[in-house]
PDB file of C-alpha atoms in Angstrom:
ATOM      1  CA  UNK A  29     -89.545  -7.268 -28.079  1.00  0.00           C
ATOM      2  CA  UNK A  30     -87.078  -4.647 -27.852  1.00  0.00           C
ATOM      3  CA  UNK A  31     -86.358  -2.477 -25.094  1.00  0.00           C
ATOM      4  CA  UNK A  32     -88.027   0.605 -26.628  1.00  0.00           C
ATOM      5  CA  UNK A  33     -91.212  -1.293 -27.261  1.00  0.00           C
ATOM      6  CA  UNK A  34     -90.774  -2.689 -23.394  1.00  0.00           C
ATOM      7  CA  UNK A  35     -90.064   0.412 -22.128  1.00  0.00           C
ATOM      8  CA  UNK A  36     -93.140   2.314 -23.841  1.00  0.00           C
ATOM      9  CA  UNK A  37     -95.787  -0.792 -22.311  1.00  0.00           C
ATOM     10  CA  UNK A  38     -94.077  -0.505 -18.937  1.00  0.00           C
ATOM     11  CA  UNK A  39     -94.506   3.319 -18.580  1.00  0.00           C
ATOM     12  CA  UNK A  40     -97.814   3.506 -19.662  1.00  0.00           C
ATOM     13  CA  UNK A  41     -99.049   0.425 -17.303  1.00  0.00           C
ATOM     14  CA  UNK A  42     -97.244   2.217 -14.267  1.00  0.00           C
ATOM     15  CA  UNK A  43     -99.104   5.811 -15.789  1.00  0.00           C
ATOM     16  CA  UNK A  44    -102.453   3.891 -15.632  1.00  0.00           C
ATOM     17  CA  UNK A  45    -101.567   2.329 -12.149  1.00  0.00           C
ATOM     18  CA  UNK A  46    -100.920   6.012 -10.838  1.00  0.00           C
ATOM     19  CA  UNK A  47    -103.527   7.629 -12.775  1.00  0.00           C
ATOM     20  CA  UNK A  48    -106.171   5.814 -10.732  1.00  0.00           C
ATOM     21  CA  UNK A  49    -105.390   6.844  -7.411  1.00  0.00           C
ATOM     22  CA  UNK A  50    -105.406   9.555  -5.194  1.00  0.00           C
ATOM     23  CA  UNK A  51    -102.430  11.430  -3.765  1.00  0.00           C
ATOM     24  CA  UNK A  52    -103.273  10.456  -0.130  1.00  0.00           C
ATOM     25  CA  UNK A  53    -103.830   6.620  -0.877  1.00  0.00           C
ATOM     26  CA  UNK A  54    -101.500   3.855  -0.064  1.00  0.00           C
ATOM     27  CA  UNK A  55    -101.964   2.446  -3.675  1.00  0.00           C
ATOM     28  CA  UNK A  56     -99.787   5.451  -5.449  1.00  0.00           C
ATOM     29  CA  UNK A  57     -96.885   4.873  -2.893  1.00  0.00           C
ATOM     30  CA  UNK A  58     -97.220   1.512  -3.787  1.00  0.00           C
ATOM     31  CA  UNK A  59     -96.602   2.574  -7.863  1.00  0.00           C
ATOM     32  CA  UNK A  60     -93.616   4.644  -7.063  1.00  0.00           C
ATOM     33  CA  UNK A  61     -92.035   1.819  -5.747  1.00  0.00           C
ATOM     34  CA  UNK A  62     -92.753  -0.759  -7.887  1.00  0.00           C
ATOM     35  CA  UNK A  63     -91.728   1.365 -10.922  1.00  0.00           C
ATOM     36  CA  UNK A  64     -88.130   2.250  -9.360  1.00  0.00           C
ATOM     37  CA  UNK A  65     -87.915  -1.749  -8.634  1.00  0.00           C
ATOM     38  CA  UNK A  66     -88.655  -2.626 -12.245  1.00  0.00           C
ATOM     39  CA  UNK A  67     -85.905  -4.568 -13.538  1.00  0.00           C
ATOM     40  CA  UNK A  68     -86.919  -3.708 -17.086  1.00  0.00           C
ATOM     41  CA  UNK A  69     -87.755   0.416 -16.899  1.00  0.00           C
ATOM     42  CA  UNK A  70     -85.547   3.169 -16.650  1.00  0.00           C
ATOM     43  CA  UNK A  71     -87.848   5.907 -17.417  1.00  0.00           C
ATOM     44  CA  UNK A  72     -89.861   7.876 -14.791  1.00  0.00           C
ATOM     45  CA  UNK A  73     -90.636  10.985 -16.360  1.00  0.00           C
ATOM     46  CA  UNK A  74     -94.198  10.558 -17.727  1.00  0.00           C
ATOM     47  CA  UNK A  75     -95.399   9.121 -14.357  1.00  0.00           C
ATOM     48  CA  UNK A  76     -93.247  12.189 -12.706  1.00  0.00           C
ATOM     49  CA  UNK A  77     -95.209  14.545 -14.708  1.00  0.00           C
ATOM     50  CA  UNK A  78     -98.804  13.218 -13.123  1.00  0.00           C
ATOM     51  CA  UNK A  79    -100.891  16.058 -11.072  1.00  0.00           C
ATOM     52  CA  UNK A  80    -101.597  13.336  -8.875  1.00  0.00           C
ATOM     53  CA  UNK A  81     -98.252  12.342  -8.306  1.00  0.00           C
ATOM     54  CA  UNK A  82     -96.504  16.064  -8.507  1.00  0.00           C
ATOM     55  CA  UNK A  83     -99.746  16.537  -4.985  1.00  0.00           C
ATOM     56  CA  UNK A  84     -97.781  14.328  -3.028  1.00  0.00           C
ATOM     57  CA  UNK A  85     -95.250  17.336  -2.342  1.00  0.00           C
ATOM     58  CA  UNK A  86     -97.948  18.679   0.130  1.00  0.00           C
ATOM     59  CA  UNK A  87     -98.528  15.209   1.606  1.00  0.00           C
ATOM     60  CA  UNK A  88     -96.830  12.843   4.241  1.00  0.00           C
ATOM     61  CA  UNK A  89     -95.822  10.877   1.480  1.00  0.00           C
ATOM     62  CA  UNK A  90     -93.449  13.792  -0.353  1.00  0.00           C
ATOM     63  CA  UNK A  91     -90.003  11.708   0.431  1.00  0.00           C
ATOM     64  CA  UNK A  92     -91.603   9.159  -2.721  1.00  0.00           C
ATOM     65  CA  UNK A  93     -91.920  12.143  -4.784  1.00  0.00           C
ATOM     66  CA  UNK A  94     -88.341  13.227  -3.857  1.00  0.00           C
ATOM     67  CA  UNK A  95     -87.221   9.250  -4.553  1.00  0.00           C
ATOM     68  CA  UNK A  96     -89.282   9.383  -7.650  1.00  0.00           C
ATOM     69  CA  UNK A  97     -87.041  12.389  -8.787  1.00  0.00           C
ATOM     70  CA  UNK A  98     -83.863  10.422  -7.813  1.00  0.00           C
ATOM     71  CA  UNK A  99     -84.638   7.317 -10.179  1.00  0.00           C
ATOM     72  CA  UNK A 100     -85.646  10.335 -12.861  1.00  0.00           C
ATOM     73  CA  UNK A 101     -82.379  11.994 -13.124  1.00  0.00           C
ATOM     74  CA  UNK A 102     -80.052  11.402  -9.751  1.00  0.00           C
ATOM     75  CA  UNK A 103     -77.199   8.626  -9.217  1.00  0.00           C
ATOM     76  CA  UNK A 104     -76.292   6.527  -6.342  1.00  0.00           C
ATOM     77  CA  UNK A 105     -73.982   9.015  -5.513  1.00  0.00           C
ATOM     78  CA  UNK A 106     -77.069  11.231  -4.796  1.00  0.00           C
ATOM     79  CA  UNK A 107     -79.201   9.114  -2.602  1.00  0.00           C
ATOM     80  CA  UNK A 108     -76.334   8.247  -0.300  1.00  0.00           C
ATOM     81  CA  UNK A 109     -75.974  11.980   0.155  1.00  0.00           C
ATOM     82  CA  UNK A 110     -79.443  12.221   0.992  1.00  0.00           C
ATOM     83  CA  UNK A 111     -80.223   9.189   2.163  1.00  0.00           C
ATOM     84  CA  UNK A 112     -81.721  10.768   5.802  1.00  0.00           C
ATOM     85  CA  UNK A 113     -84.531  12.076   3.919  1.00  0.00           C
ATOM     86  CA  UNK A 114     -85.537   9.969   1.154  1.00  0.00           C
ATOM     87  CA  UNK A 115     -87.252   6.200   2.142  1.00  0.00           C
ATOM     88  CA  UNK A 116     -84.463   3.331   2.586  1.00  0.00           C
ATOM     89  CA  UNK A 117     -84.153   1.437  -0.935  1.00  0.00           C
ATOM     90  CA  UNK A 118     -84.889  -2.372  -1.440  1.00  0.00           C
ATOM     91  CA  UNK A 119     -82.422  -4.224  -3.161  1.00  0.00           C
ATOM     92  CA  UNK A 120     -83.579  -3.893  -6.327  1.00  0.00           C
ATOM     93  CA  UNK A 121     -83.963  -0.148  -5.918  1.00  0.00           C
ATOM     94  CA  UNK A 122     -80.529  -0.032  -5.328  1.00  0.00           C
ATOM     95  CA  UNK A 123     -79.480  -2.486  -8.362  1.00  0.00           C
ATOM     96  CA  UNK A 124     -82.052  -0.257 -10.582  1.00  0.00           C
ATOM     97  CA  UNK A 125     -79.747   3.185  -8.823  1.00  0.00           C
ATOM     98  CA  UNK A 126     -76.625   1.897 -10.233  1.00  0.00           C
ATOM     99  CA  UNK A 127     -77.582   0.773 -13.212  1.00  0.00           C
ATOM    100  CA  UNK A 128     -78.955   4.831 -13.861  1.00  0.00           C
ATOM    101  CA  UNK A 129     -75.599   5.678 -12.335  1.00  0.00           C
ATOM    102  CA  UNK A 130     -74.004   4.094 -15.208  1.00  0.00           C
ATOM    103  CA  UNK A 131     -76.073   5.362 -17.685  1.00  0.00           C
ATOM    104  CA  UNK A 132     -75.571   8.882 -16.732  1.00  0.00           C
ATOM    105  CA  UNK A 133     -71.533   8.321 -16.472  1.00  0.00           C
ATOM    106  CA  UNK A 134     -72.234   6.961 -19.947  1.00  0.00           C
ATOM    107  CA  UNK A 135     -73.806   9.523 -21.499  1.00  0.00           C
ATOM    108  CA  UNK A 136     -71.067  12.512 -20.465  1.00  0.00           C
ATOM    109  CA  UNK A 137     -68.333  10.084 -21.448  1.00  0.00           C
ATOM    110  CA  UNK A 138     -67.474   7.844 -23.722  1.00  0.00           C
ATOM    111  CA  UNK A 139     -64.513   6.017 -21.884  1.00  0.00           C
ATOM    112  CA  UNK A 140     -65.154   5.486 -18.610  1.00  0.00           C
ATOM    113  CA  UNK A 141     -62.021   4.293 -16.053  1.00  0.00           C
ATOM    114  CA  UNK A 142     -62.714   1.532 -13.626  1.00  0.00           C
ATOM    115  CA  UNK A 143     -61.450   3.657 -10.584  1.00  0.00           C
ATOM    116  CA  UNK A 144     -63.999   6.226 -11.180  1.00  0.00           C
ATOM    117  CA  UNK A 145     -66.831   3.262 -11.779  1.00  0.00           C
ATOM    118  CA  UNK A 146     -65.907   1.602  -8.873  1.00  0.00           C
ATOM    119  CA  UNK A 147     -66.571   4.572  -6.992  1.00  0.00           C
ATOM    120  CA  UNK A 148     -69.525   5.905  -8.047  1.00  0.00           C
ATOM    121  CA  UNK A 149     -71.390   2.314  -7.776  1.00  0.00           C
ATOM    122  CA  UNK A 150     -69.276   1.235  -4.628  1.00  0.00           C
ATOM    123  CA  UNK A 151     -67.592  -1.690  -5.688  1.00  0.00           C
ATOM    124  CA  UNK A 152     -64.331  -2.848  -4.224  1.00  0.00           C
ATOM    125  CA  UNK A 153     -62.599  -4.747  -7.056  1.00  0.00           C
ATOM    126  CA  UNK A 154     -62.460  -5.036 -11.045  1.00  0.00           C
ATOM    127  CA  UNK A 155     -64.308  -8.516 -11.059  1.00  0.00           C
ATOM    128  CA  UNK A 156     -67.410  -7.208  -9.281  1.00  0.00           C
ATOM    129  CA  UNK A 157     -67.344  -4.496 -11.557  1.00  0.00           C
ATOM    130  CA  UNK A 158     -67.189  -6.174 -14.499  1.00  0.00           C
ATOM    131  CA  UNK A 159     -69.870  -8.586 -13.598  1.00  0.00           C
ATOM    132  CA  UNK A 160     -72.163  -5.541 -13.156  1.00  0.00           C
ATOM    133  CA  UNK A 161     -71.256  -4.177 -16.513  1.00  0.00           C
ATOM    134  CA  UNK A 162     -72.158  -7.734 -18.644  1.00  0.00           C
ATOM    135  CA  UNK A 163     -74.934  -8.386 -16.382  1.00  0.00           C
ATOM    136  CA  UNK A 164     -76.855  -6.284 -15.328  1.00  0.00           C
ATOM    137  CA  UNK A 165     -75.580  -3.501 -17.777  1.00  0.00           C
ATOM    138  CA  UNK A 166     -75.114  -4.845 -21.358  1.00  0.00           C
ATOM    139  CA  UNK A 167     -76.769  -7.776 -20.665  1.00  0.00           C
ATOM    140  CA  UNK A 168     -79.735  -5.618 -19.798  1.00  0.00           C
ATOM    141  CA  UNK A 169     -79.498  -3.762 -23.260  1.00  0.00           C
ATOM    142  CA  UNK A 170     -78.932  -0.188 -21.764  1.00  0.00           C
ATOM    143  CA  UNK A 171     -75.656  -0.061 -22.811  1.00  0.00           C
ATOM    144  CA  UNK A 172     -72.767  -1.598 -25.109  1.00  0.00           C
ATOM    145  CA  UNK A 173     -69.161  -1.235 -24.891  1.00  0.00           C
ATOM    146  CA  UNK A 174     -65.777  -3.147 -24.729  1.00  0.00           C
ATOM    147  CA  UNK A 175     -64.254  -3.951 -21.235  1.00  0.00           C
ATOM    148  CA  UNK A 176     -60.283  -2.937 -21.590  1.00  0.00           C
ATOM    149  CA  UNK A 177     -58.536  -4.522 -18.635  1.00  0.00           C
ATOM    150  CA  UNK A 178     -55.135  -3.628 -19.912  1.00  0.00           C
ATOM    151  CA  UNK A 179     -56.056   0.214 -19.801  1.00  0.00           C
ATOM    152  CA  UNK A 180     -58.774  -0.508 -17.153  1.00  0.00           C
ATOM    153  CA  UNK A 181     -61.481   1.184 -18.806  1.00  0.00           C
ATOM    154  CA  UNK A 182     -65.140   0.824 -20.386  1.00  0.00           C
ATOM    155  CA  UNK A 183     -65.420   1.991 -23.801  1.00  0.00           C
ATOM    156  CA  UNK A 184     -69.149   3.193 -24.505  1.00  0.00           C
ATOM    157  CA  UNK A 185     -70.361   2.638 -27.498  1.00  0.00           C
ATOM    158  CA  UNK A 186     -73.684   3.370 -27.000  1.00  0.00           C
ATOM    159  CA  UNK A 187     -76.111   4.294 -23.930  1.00  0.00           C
ATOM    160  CA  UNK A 188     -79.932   4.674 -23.516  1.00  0.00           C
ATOM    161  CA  UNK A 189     -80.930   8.192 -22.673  1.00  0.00           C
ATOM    162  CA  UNK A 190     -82.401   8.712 -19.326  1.00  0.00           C
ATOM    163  CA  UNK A 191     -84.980  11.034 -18.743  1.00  0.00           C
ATOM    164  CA  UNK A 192     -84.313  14.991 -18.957  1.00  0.00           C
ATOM    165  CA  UNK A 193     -83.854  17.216 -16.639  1.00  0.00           C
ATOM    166  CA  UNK A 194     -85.135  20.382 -16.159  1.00  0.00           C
ATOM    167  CA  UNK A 195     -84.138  22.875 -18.470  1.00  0.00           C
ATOM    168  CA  UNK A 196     -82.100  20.409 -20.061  1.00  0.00           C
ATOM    169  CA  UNK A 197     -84.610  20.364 -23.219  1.00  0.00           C
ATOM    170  CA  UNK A 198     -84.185  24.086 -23.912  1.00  0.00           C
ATOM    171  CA  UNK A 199     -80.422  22.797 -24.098  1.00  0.00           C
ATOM    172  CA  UNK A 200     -80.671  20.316 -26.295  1.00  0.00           C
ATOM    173  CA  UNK A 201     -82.643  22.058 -28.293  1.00  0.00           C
ATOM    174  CA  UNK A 202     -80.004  24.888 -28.819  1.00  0.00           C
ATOM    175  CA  UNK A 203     -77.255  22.432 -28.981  1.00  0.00           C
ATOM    176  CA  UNK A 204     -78.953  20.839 -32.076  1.00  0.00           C
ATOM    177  CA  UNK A 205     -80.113  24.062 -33.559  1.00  0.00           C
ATOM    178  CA  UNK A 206     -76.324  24.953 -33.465  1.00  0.00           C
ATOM    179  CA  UNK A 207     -75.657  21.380 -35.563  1.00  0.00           C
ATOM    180  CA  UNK A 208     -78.297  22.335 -37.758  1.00  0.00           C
ATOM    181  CA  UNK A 209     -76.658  25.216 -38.679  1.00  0.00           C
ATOM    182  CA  UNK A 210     -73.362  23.718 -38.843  1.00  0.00           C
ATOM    183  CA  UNK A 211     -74.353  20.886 -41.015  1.00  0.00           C
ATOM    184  CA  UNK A 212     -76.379  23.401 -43.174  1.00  0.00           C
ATOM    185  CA  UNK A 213     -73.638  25.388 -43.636  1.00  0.00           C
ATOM    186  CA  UNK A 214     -71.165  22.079 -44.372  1.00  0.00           C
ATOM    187  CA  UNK A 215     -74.123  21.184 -46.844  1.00  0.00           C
ATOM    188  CA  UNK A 216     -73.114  24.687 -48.744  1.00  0.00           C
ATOM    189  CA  UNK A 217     -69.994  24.288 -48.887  1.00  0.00           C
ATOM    190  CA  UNK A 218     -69.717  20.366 -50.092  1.00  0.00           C
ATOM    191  CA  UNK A 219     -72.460  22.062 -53.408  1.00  0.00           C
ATOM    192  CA  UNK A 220     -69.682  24.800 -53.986  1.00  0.00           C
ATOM    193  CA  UNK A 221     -67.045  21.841 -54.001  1.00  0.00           C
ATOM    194  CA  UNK A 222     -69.160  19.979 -56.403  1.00  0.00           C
ATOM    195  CA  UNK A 223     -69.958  22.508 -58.702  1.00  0.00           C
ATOM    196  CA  UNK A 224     -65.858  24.122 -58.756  1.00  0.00           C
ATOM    197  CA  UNK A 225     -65.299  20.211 -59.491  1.00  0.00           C
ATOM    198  CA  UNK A 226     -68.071  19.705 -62.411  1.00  0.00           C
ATOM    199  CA  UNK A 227     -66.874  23.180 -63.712  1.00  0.00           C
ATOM    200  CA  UNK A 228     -63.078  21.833 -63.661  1.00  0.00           C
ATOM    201  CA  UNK A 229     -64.171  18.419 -65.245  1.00  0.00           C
ATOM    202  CA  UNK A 230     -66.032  20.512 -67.723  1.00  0.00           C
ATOM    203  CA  UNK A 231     -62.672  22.365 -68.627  1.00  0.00           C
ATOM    204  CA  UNK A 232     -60.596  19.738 -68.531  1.00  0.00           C
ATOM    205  CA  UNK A 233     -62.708  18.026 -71.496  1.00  0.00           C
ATOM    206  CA  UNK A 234     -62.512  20.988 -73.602  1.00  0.00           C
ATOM    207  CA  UNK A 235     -58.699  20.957 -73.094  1.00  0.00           C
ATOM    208  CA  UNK A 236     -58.955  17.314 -74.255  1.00  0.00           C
ATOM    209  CA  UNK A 237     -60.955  18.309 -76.637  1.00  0.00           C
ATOM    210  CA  UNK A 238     -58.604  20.944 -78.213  1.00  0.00           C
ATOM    211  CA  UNK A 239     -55.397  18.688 -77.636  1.00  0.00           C
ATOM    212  CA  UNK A 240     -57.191  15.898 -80.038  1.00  0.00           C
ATOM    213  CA  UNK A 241     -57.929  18.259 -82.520  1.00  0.00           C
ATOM    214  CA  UNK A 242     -54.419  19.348 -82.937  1.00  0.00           C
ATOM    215  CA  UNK A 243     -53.443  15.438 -82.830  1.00  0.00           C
ATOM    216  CA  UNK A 244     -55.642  15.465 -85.685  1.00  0.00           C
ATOM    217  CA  UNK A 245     -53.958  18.565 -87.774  1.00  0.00           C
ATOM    218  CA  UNK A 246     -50.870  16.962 -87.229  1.00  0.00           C
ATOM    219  CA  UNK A 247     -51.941  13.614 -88.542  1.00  0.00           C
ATOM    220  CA  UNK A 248     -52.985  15.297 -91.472  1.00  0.00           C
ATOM    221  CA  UNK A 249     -50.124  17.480 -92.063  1.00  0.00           C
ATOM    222  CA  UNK A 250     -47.767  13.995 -91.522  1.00  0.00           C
ATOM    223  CA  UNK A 251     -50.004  12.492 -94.272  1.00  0.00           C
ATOM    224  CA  UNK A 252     -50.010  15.133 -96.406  1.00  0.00           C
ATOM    225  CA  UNK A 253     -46.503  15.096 -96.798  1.00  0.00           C
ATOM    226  CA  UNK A 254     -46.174  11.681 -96.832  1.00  0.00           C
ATOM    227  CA  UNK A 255     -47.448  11.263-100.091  1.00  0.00           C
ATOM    228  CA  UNK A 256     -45.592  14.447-101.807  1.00  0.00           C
TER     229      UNK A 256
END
């Protein structure tokens, strides 16, 4: 199975899970956490995005919605900023924080030096962090890359999207509406090339054309007076 197909069954047995309670029971607490412990999702949006869920902001309960927010779009970087007011992570939790950590780092850059790694997922030394990469990153299938040691680096070479933030789709949409119309207008000028091309091929052969034809005169005329 791959991890899209994964993904997709895990989100919509967590949306079911949530779906069925109510914002003051136990039970959706109990969701939230399992879902940020998942070894196998990274994508919170769609149970974010449940009335019942978005009600726990009025409730005793609203630090889950906050941490439910973190694992959507924040870093490890961001919960140990905030860390007074949001619940104290399991282990897991935290694994599952750094993992996102990476895939956000990953997604703004494609090379990514180990000093700034090993301080965004507080590690102290290049072995840990490479371990984390293999294992619990590539191994994991949410990203790929080659580990450089001589220029102590991770080269991305691809990255699973986490979810978006908001306002970040009006964004994307404009960025790709501006590629659009780049490409479109690329797609314009590549026809122009290929028709100033067919029309130069189409000259060329007449040249040839007229160049044989006066081969052939002069074969004649050489023939001609050949046999004077």
């Amino acid at each position: 199975m791959d991890i899209e197909q994964k993904q997709s069954e895990l989100i919509d047995q967590f949306v079911k899970q949530a779906s069925s309670n109510s914002p003051n029971s136990p039970a959706i607490v109990s969701v939230i956490v399992d879902a940020t412990s998942h070894p196998s999702l990274f994508a919170f949006s769609e149970i974010l995005a449940l009335p019942n869920v978005l009600q726990l902001e009025a409730s005793e309960n609203s630090a889950y919605l906050d941490m439910l927010r973190l694992f959507a779009h924040g870093t490890w970087s961001d919960y140990k900023s905030n860390a007074d007011r949001l619940p104290k992570l399991t282990p897991d939790q935290i694994l599952k924080l750094k993992q996102l950590t990476v895939l956000t780092l990953a997604e703004t850059f494609k090379v990514l030096p180990y000093d700034q790694l090993m301080q965004e997922l507080d590690v102290t030394n290049v072995r840990e962090l490479e371990d984390f990469l293999i294992n619990e990153c590539m191994y994991a299938g949410i990203v790929r890359g080659k580990l450089d040691q001589l220029r102590r680096c991770f080269e991305v070479q691809f990255a699973a999207g986490r979810d978006l933030r908001p306002g970040q789709l009006g964004s994307m949409i404009h960025t790709l509406s501006n590629w659009l119309s780049t490409s479109e207008n690329l797609l314009v000028s590549i026809q122009e090339k290929i028709r100033w091309a067919d029309s130069m091929s189409e000259v060329d052969k007449k040249h040839r054309k007229e160049v044989e034809e006066k081969v052939e005169e002069v074969k004649k005329s050489l023939f001609k007076y050949a046999h004077i």
